[in-house]
XYZ file of N, CA and C in Angstrom:
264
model
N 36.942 -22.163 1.281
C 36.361 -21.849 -0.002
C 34.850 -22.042 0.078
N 34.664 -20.701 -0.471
C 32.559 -21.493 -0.086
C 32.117 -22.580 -1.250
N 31.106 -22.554 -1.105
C 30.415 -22.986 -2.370
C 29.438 -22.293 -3.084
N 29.536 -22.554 -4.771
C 29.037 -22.026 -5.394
C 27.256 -21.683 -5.178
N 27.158 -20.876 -5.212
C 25.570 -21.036 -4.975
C 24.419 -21.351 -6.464
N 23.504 -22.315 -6.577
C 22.873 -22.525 -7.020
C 21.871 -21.473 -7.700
N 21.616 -21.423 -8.996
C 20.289 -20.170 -9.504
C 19.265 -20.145 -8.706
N 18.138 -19.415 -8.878
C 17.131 -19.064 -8.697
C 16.138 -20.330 -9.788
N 15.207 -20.874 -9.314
C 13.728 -21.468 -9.937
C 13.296 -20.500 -10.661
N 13.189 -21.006 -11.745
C 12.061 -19.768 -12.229
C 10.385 -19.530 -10.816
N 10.312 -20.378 -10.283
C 9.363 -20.345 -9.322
C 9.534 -19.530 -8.285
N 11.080 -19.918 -7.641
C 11.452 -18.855 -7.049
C 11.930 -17.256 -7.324
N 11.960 -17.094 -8.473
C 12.203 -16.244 -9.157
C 10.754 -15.266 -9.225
N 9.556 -15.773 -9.203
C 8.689 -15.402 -9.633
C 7.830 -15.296 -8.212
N 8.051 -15.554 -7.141
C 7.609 -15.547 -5.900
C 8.403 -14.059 -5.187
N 9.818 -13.985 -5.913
C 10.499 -13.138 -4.867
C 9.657 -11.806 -5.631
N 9.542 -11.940 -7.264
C 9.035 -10.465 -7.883
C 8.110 -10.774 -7.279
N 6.284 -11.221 -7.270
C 5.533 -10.859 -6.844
C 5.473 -10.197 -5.032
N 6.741 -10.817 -4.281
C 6.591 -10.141 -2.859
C 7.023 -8.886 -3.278
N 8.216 -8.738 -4.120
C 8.591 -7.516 -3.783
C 7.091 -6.070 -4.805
N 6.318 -6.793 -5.852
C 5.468 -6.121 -6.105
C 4.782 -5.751 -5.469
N 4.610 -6.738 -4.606
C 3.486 -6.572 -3.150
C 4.278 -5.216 -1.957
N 5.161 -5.408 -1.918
C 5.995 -4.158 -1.419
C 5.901 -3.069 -1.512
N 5.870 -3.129 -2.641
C 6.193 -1.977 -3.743
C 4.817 -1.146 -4.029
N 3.694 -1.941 -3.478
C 2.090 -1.366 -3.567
C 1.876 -0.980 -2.425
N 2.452 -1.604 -0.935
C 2.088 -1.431 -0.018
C 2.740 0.175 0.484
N 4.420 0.228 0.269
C 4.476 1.286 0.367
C 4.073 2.576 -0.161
N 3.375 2.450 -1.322
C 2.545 3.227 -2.341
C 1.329 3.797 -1.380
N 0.362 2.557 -0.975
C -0.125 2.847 -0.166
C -0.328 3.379 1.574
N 1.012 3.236 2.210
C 1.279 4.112 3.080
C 1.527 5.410 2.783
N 2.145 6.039 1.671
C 2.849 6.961 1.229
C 0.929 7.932 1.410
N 0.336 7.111 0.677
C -1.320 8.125 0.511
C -1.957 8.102 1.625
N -1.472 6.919 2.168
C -2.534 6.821 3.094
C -1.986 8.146 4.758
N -0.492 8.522 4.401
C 0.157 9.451 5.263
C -0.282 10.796 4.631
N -0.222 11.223 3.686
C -0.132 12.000 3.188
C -2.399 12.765 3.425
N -2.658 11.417 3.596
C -4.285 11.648 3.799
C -4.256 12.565 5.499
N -3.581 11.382 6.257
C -3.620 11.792 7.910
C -2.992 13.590 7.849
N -1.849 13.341 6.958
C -1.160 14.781 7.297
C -2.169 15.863 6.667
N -3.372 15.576 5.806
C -4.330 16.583 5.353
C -5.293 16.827 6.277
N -5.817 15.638 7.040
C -6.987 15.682 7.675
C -6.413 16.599 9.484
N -5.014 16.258 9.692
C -4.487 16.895 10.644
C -4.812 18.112 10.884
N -4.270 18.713 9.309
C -4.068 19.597 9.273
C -5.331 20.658 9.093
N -6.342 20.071 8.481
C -8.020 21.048 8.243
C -8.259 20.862 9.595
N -8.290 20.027 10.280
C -8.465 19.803 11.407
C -8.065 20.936 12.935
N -6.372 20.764 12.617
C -5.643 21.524 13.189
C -5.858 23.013 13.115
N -6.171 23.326 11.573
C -6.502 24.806 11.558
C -7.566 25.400 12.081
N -8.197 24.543 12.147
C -9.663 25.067 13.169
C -9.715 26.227 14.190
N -10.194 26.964 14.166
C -9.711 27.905 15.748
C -10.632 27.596 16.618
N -10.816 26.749 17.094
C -10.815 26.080 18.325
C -9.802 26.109 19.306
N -10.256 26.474 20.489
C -9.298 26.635 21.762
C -8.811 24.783 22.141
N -7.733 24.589 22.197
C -7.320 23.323 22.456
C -7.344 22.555 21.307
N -7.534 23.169 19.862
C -7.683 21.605 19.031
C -6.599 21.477 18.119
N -5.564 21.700 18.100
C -4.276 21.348 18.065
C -3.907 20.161 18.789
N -3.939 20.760 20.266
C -3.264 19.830 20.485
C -3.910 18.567 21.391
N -5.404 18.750 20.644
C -6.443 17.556 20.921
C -5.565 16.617 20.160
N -5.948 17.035 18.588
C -5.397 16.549 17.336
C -4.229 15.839 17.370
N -3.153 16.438 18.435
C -2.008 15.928 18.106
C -1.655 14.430 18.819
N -2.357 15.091 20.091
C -2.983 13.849 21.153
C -3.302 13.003 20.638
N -4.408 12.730 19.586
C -5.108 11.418 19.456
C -4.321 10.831 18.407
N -3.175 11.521 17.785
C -2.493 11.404 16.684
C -1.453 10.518 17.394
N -0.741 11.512 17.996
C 0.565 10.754 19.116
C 1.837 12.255 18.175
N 1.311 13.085 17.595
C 2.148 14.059 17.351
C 1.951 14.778 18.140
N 3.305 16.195 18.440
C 3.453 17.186 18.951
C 2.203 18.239 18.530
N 1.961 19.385 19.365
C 0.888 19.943 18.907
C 1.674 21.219 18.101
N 3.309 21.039 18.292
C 3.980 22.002 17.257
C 4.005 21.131 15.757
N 3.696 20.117 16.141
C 3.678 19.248 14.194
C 2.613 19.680 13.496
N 1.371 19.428 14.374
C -0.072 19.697 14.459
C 0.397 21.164 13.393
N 0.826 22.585 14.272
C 0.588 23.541 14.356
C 1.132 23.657 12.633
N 2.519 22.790 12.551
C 3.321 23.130 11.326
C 1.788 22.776 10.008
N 1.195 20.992 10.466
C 0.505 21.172 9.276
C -0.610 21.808 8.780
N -0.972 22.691 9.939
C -2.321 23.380 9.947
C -1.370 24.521 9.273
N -0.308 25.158 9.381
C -0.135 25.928 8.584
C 0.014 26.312 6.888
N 1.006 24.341 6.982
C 0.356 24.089 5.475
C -0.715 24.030 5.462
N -1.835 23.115 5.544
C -2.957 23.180 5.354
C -3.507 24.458 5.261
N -3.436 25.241 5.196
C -4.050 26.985 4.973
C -3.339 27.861 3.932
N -1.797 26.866 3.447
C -1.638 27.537 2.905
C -1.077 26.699 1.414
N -2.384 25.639 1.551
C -2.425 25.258 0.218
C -1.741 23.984 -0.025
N -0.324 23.803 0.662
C 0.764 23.170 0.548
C 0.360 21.735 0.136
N -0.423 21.082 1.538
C -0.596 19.713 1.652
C -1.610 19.230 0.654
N -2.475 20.278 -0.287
C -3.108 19.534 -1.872
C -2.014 19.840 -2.694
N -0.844 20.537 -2.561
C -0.041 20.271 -3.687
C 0.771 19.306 -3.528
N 1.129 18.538 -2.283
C 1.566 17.276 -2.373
C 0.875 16.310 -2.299
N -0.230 16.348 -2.267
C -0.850 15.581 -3.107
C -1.068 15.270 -4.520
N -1.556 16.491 -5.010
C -1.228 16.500 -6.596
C 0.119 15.854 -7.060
N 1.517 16.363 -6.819
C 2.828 15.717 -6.566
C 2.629 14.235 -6.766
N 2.096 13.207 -5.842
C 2.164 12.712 -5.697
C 1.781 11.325 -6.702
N 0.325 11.721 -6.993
C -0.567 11.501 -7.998
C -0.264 11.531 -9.673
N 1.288 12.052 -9.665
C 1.491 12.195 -10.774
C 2.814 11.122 -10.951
């Protein structure tokens, strides 16, 4: 038979919300802060430059077919509308 487990502190109670708020901002902020890389990839990527795909993808650690996908969004508008998306 186990034993019953004991409540939560209000202290502890109030430590676990603020981590998980802290969580909850941080992934907020990966979410923009990806959504930035996948823009800059991509103006980047569209460049017609011989090799800068898959310079881009290189210094990234992506494929220069990822590269290629977001340079296509990127031209075609896509990656400021998920941004906008996002923002809302």
């Amino acid at each position: 038979m186990r034993a019953a487990s004991e409540p939560l502190t209000d202290d502890e109670k109030t430590d676990l919300d603020d981590a998980l708020k802290a969580v909850r901002r941080a992934e907020q902020a990966l979410a923009r802060a990806q959504a930035h890389l996948n823009r800059t990839v991509g103006r980047i990527g569209s460049a017609d430059r011989y090799g800068q795909k898959a310079a881009a993808g290189r210094r990234v650690g992506w494929s220069r077919q990822h590269v290629t996908t977001l340079a296509n969004a990127y031209r075609a508008g896509e990656l400021d509308q998920e941004e906008r998306t996002e923002a809302a």
